[in-house]
Coordinates of C-alpha atoms in Angstrom, one line a residue:
X1 CA -36.0 7.1 -26.0
X2 CA -35.1 4.6 -23.4
X3 CA -35.1 5.5 -19.7
X4 CA -31.8 6.0 -17.9
X5 CA -32.4 2.9 -15.8
X6 CA -32.9 0.8 -18.9
X7 CA -29.8 2.3 -20.5
X8 CA -27.7 1.3 -17.5
X9 CA -29.3 -2.2 -17.6
X10 CA -28.4 -2.6 -21.2
X11 CA -24.8 -1.5 -20.6
X12 CA -24.4 -3.8 -17.5
X13 CA -25.8 -6.8 -19.4
X14 CA -22.9 -6.4 -21.9
X15 CA -20.3 -6.4 -19.1
X16 CA -21.7 -9.7 -18.0
X17 CA -21.1 -11.3 -21.4
X18 CA -17.5 -12.0 -20.6
X19 CA -14.4 -10.8 -22.5
X20 CA -14.7 -12.9 -25.7
X21 CA -18.4 -12.0 -26.5
X22 CA -17.9 -8.4 -25.3
X23 CA -15.0 -7.9 -27.7
X24 CA -17.2 -9.3 -30.5
X25 CA -19.9 -6.9 -29.5
X26 CA -17.6 -3.9 -29.6
X27 CA -15.7 -4.8 -32.7
X28 CA -18.3 -6.4 -34.9
X29 CA -18.3 -5.3 -38.5
X30 CA -20.9 -5.7 -41.2
X31 CA -21.5 -4.2 -44.6
X32 CA -25.3 -4.7 -44.2
X33 CA -25.5 -1.9 -41.7
X34 CA -25.7 -4.0 -38.5
X35 CA -24.9 -2.3 -35.2
X36 CA -21.3 -1.5 -34.7
X37 CA -19.7 -0.7 -31.3
X38 CA -16.6 1.4 -31.0
X39 CA -14.0 1.3 -28.2
X40 CA -11.7 4.2 -28.3
X41 CA -9.2 5.9 -26.1
X42 CA -9.9 9.5 -25.5
X43 CA -6.4 10.8 -24.7
X44 CA -7.4 14.4 -24.4
X45 CA -9.9 13.8 -21.5
X46 CA -8.0 10.9 -20.0
X47 CA -11.1 8.8 -20.4
X48 CA -12.1 5.6 -22.1
X49 CA -15.5 5.7 -23.8
X50 CA -17.9 2.9 -24.5
X51 CA -20.3 4.4 -27.0
X52 CA -23.0 3.2 -29.4
X53 CA -23.2 4.1 -33.1
X54 CA -25.1 7.2 -34.1
X55 CA -28.3 5.3 -35.0
X56 CA -28.4 3.7 -31.5
X57 CA -27.0 6.4 -29.3
X58 CA -30.2 6.6 -27.4
X59 CA -28.9 3.6 -25.5
X60 CA -26.3 5.9 -24.0
X61 CA -22.7 5.3 -23.0
X62 CA -20.4 5.4 -20.0
X63 CA -16.8 6.6 -19.8
X64 CA -14.3 4.7 -17.7
X65 CA -11.8 7.1 -16.1
X66 CA -8.2 6.0 -16.4
X67 CA -7.3 8.6 -13.7
X68 CA -9.3 6.4 -11.3
X69 CA -7.9 3.1 -12.5
X70 CA -11.3 1.9 -13.8
X71 CA -10.5 -1.4 -15.6
X72 CA -13.3 -3.9 -15.4
X73 CA -12.3 -7.5 -14.6
X74 CA -14.4 -9.7 -16.9
X75 CA -12.9 -13.2 -16.8
X76 CA -15.4 -15.4 -14.8
X77 CA -12.6 -17.9 -13.9
X78 CA -10.5 -15.2 -12.3
X79 CA -13.5 -13.7 -10.5
X80 CA -14.6 -17.1 -9.1
X81 CA -11.0 -18.0 -8.0
X82 CA -10.8 -14.7 -6.1
X83 CA -14.0 -15.5 -4.2
X84 CA -13.0 -19.1 -3.6
X85 CA -9.5 -18.2 -2.3
X86 CA -11.1 -15.6 0.1
X87 CA -12.7 -18.5 2.1
X88 CA -15.9 -16.5 2.8
X89 CA -18.3 -17.7 5.5
X90 CA -22.1 -17.3 5.0
X91 CA -22.3 -14.9 8.0
X92 CA -19.3 -12.7 6.9
X93 CA -19.4 -9.0 6.2
X94 CA -17.1 -8.3 3.2
X95 CA -15.5 -4.9 2.4
X96 CA -15.0 -4.2 -1.3
X97 CA -13.0 -1.2 -2.4
X98 CA -13.6 0.1 -5.9
X99 CA -16.4 -2.4 -7.0
X100 CA -16.9 -0.6 -10.3
X101 CA -19.8 -2.2 -12.2
X102 CA -20.1 -5.1 -9.8
X103 CA -18.8 -8.2 -11.5
X104 CA -17.0 -9.2 -8.3
X105 CA -19.7 -7.7 -6.1
X106 CA -22.4 -10.0 -7.3
X107 CA -20.4 -13.1 -6.6
X108 CA -19.6 -11.8 -3.1
X109 CA -23.2 -11.1 -2.4
X110 CA -24.0 -14.7 -3.2
X111 CA -21.3 -16.0 -0.8
X112 CA -21.7 -13.8 2.3
X113 CA -24.3 -12.1 4.5
X114 CA -23.4 -8.5 3.6
X115 CA -21.1 -6.6 1.3
X116 CA -19.9 -3.0 2.1
X117 CA -18.9 -1.5 -1.2
X118 CA -16.8 1.7 -1.2
X119 CA -17.0 3.5 -4.5
X120 CA -16.0 7.0 -5.3
X121 CA -17.8 7.2 -8.7
X122 CA -21.5 8.0 -8.5
X123 CA -22.2 6.5 -11.9
X124 CA -20.8 3.2 -10.8
X125 CA -22.8 3.3 -7.6
X126 CA -26.0 3.5 -9.7
X127 CA -25.0 0.6 -11.9
X128 CA -24.0 -1.4 -8.8
X129 CA -27.3 -0.9 -7.1
X130 CA -29.2 -1.7 -10.3
X131 CA -27.4 -5.0 -10.8
X132 CA -27.9 -6.0 -7.1
X133 CA -31.6 -5.2 -7.4
X134 CA -32.0 -7.2 -10.6
X135 CA -30.4 -10.2 -8.8
X136 CA -32.6 -9.8 -5.8
X137 CA -29.6 -9.2 -3.5
X138 CA -30.0 -5.5 -2.8
X139 CA -30.7 -6.2 0.9
X140 CA -27.2 -7.6 1.3
X141 CA -25.5 -4.6 -0.3
X142 CA -24.4 -1.4 1.5
X143 CA -22.8 1.2 -0.8
X144 CA -20.6 4.0 0.5
X145 CA -20.0 6.7 -2.2
X146 CA -16.7 8.1 -0.9
X147 CA -12.9 8.0 -1.1
X148 CA -11.7 4.9 0.6
X149 CA -8.6 6.6 1.9
X150 CA -10.6 9.4 3.6
X151 CA -13.3 7.5 5.4
X152 CA -13.5 5.3 8.5
X153 CA -14.5 1.8 7.5
X154 CA -17.4 0.2 9.4
X155 CA -16.8 -3.3 10.9
X156 CA -16.0 -6.0 8.4
X157 CA -14.6 -9.6 8.5
X158 CA -12.8 -9.8 5.2
X159 CA -11.6 -7.5 2.4
X160 CA -12.0 -8.7 -1.2
X161 CA -11.3 -6.3 -4.0
X162 CA -9.9 -5.3 -7.3
X163 CA -8.6 -2.0 -6.1
X164 CA -7.6 1.0 -8.2
X165 CA -3.8 0.6 -8.6
X166 CA -3.1 4.2 -7.8
X167 CA -4.0 3.7 -4.1
X168 CA -2.4 0.3 -3.5
X169 CA 0.3 1.4 -1.1
X170 CA -1.8 3.8 1.1
X171 CA -4.7 1.4 1.1
X172 CA -2.6 -1.5 2.3
X173 CA -1.1 0.7 5.0
X174 CA -4.6 1.8 6.1
X175 CA -5.8 -1.8 6.3
X176 CA -2.8 -3.5 8.1
X177 CA -2.0 -0.6 10.4
X178 CA -5.6 0.6 11.0
X179 CA -7.9 -0.1 13.9
X180 CA -10.2 -2.5 12.1
X181 CA -9.7 -6.1 13.0
X182 CA -10.2 -8.6 10.1
X183 CA -9.3 -12.1 9.1
X184 CA -7.8 -11.5 5.7
X185 CA -7.6 -9.3 2.6
X186 CA -7.7 -10.8 -0.9
X187 CA -6.6 -8.1 -3.2
X188 CA -5.8 -7.7 -6.9
X189 CA -2.7 -5.4 -7.5
X190 CA -0.5 -4.4 -10.4
X191 CA 1.9 -7.3 -10.8
X192 CA 5.0 -5.2 -10.0
X193 CA 3.5 -3.9 -6.8
X194 CA 2.5 -7.5 -5.7
X195 CA 6.1 -8.7 -6.3
X196 CA 7.4 -5.9 -4.1
X197 CA 4.9 -6.8 -1.4
X198 CA 5.9 -10.5 -1.5
X199 CA 9.6 -9.9 -1.7
X200 CA 12.0 -11.4 1.0
X201 CA 15.4 -10.2 2.1
X202 CA 18.0 -10.6 -0.7
X203 CA 15.4 -10.4 -3.5
X204 CA 15.9 -7.5 -5.9
X205 CA 12.3 -6.3 -5.2
X206 CA 12.8 -6.3 -1.5
X207 CA 12.1 -2.8 -0.1
X208 CA 10.6 -0.8 2.7
X209 CA 7.0 -1.7 1.6
X210 CA 7.6 -5.4 2.3
X211 CA 9.5 -4.7 5.5
X212 CA 6.7 -2.6 7.0
X213 CA 3.8 -4.8 5.9
X214 CA 5.4 -8.0 7.1
X215 CA 6.0 -6.5 10.5
X216 CA 2.3 -6.9 11.2
X217 CA 1.0 -9.3 8.5
X218 CA 1.8 -12.3 6.4
X219 CA 1.4 -12.2 2.6
X220 CA 0.7 -15.0 0.2
X221 CA 0.7 -15.1 -3.6
X222 CA -2.6 -16.4 -5.1
X223 CA -2.4 -16.1 -8.9
X224 CA -1.3 -13.9 -11.8
X225 CA -4.0 -12.2 -13.9
X226 CA -3.4 -11.2 -17.6
X227 CA -4.1 -7.7 -18.7
X228 CA -6.3 -9.3 -21.4
X229 CA -8.8 -10.2 -18.6
X230 CA -9.8 -6.5 -18.2
X231 CA -11.8 -4.1 -20.2
X232 CA -10.3 -1.7 -21.2
X233 CA -7.1 -3.6 -21.3
X234 CA -4.4 -2.0 -19.0
X235 CA -0.8 -1.7 -20.0
X236 CA 0.4 -4.1 -17.2
X237 CA -0.5 -7.6 -15.8
X238 CA -1.8 -8.1 -12.4
X239 CA -1.6 -10.5 -9.4
X240 CA -3.8 -11.5 -6.6
X241 CA -2.3 -11.7 -3.1
X242 CA -3.8 -12.5 0.3
X243 CA -2.8 -10.7 3.4
X244 CA -3.4 -12.0 7.0
X245 CA -2.9 -9.7 10.0
X246 CA -0.6 -11.4 12.5
X247 CA -2.2 -12.5 15.8
X248 CA 0.9 -11.1 17.7
X249 CA 3.0 -8.2 16.5
X250 CA 6.4 -7.0 17.9
X251 CA 6.2 -4.5 20.7
X252 CA 7.6 -1.5 18.9
X253 CA 6.6 2.1 18.5
X254 CA 5.2 2.2 14.9
X255 CA 6.2 5.8 14.2
X256 CA 9.7 5.1 15.4
X257 CA 9.8 1.9 13.2
X258 CA 8.5 3.7 10.1
X259 CA 11.1 6.5 10.5
X260 CA 13.9 4.0 11.1
X261 CA 13.0 1.9 8.0
X262 CA 12.7 5.1 5.9
X263 CA 16.3 5.9 6.9
X264 CA 17.6 2.4 6.2
X265 CA 15.9 1.9 2.9
X266 CA 16.6 5.3 1.5
X267 CA 19.5 3.6 -0.1
X268 CA 18.7 -0.1 0.5
X269 CA 21.9 -1.5 -1.1
X270 CA 24.2 0.9 0.8
X271 CA 25.9 -0.3 3.9
X272 CA 24.4 0.9 7.2
X273 CA 27.8 2.3 8.2
X274 CA 27.9 4.4 5.1
X275 CA 24.4 5.6 5.6
X276 CA 24.7 6.5 9.3
X277 CA 28.2 8.2 9.1
X278 CA 26.9 10.9 6.8
X279 CA 27.1 14.3 8.5
X280 CA 23.6 15.3 7.5
X281 CA 22.1 12.0 9.0
X282 CA 24.1 12.5 12.2
X283 CA 22.8 16.0 12.6
X284 CA 19.2 14.8 11.9
X285 CA 19.3 12.0 14.5
X286 CA 21.1 14.3 17.0
X287 CA 18.2 16.8 16.9
X288 CA 15.5 14.1 16.7
X289 CA 16.8 12.4 19.8
X290 CA 16.3 15.7 21.7
X291 CA 19.1 15.1 24.1
X292 CA 22.4 16.7 25.0
X293 CA 25.1 14.2 24.5
X294 CA 27.4 16.1 26.8
X295 CA 25.0 15.4 29.7
X296 CA 24.7 11.7 28.8
X297 CA 26.1 9.9 31.9
X298 CA 27.2 6.9 29.7
X299 CA 28.8 8.5 26.7
X300 CA 31.8 9.9 28.5
X301 CA 32.8 6.6 30.1
X302 CA 32.2 4.8 26.8
X303 CA 34.5 7.2 25.0
X304 CA 37.3 7.1 27.5
X305 CA 37.2 3.3 27.8
X306 CA 37.8 3.0 24.1
X307 CA 34.4 1.6 23.2
X308 CA 34.3 4.0 20.2
X309 CA 36.6 3.5 17.3
X310 CA 38.1 6.5 15.6
X311 CA 35.5 8.2 13.4
X312 CA 35.8 11.1 11.1
X313 CA 33.6 14.1 11.9
X314 CA 33.1 15.5 8.5
X315 CA 34.2 12.6 6.3
X316 CA 37.4 14.4 5.3
X317 CA 39.9 13.0 7.8
X318 CA 39.2 15.5 10.6
X319 CA 38.7 14.0 14.1
X320 CA 37.7 15.2 17.5
X321 CA 41.1 14.8 19.1
X322 CA 41.3 18.6 19.5
X323 CA 38.5 18.5 22.1
X324 CA 36.8 21.6 23.3
X325 CA 39.8 23.8 22.2
X326 CA 38.9 23.2 18.5
X327 CA 35.1 22.7 18.8
X328 CA 32.2 24.4 20.4
X329 CA 30.3 22.4 22.9
X330 CA 27.7 21.5 20.3
X331 CA 30.6 20.4 18.0
X332 CA 31.9 18.1 20.7
X333 CA 28.4 16.8 21.3
X334 CA 28.0 16.1 17.6
X335 CA 31.3 14.3 17.4
X336 CA 30.5 12.1 20.4
X337 CA 27.0 11.5 19.1
X338 CA 28.4 10.2 15.8
X339 CA 30.8 7.9 17.6
X340 CA 27.9 6.7 19.6
X341 CA 26.0 5.8 16.4
X342 CA 29.0 3.9 15.0
X343 CA 29.6 2.1 18.2
X344 CA 26.0 0.7 18.1
X345 CA 26.5 -0.5 14.6
X346 CA 29.9 -2.0 15.3
X347 CA 29.0 -3.7 18.6
X348 CA 26.0 -5.4 17.0
X349 CA 27.8 -6.4 13.7
X350 CA 25.7 -4.2 11.4
X351 CA 28.3 -1.7 10.1
X352 CA 29.0 -3.5 6.9
X353 CA 25.5 -5.0 6.4
X354 CA 23.0 -3.7 3.8
X355 CA 19.2 -3.2 4.6
X356 CA 18.2 -5.1 1.4
X357 CA 19.5 -8.3 3.0
X358 CA 18.3 -7.9 6.6
X359 CA 15.2 -9.7 8.1
X360 CA 12.7 -7.9 10.2
X361 CA 14.1 -9.6 13.3
X362 CA 17.5 -8.1 12.6
X363 CA 16.1 -4.7 11.9
X364 CA 14.1 -4.8 15.1
X365 CA 17.3 -5.7 17.1
X366 CA 19.2 -2.8 15.5
X367 CA 16.4 -0.4 16.3
X368 CA 16.2 -1.6 19.9
X369 CA 20.0 -1.1 20.3
X370 CA 19.8 2.4 18.9
X371 CA 16.9 3.3 21.2
X372 CA 18.7 1.8 24.3
X373 CA 21.6 4.1 23.4
X374 CA 19.3 7.1 23.3
X375 CA 19.3 7.4 19.5
X376 CA 15.8 7.9 18.0
X377 CA 14.4 8.3 14.5
X378 CA 11.1 9.8 15.2
X379 CA 10.7 13.2 16.9
X380 CA 11.5 11.9 20.3
X381 CA 11.8 15.3 22.0
X382 CA 8.3 16.3 20.8
X383 CA 6.8 13.0 21.9
X384 CA 8.5 13.3 25.3
X385 CA 7.3 16.9 25.8
X386 CA 3.8 15.9 24.8
X387 CA 3.8 13.0 27.3
X388 CA 5.2 15.3 30.1
X389 CA 2.4 17.9 29.4
X390 CA -0.2 15.1 29.7
X391 CA 1.3 14.0 33.0
X392 CA 1.4 17.6 34.3
X393 CA -2.4 18.1 33.7
X394 CA -3.5 14.7 35.0

């Protein structure tokens, strides 16, 4: 019986063959009893199995877990293009997320000084190290066996990876909003996700993801990748994109920005006026702003000078004309606060505009106008109290 290291070596060598030869290897048929290789989808265990025939099962097998997005990119042309488009320098440290069996890793090791590979599957870690050793490049490889979303990345210059599609959104957020400074990230995503990331205002795919990422980074399309370039073949095509962190980013509270865009893009094709006039949204912002509107020095003068247009309180034709005789003080505050929101929208020309057609610059202007009027989207009161507590103990 072959040793485990040899078994892994045999398996890895087949992955290097490329898609065409590898498919011949798995699907070869012969009446003379030559070796046959079966590729089957194990639906019960959510696994895909590469297994030898009974007479050669001493060579072992490995299962690729669909739940972890384990699809091996086998097309040499695509792999080489990813490395070339990454513009790797000889002294660079490259971070790779989800290296799998190492088809991309080996090319990266030849192009840079060091590769930091983050892989959650211990079986893949063993294959990865074995292949690096066989190529004489093990000194350049550092493998971290862990969940990429749960660890703090060491220093790196570039990110180059065919990432598990299930973690695309949180991983991109961790990279572009994280503390690590890097030149660029060349990443292979599901095609639909890549289109959303690349979308511009007015595009049907334009959404909160693109808005948030483009606040701090630029995104470029590199190439499409067919699902036939993977083993096992996924159900969707893929795309490679490149992300560059911006040298200068807008001076905005990120937590406030994220909360603001979440509100705007909850219904991205709905007018901002319709979104912000909802009673539930008015109450939410009223409490988040953590401020008594009745004590606002400006709102009374704004109201009496006619800077607010008539606004329904409950959306059913009722108004605040009855004053304190028909509302409790909190009711008056809520009514005035709603008028304040609408005044911000109207005075800046945003009441009839839709988030799906607004640029980041326009959204930043609107958020700034809201904040200047004392309207906040993050838990402003909690943040203010925390800051006061820090100042009191300093």
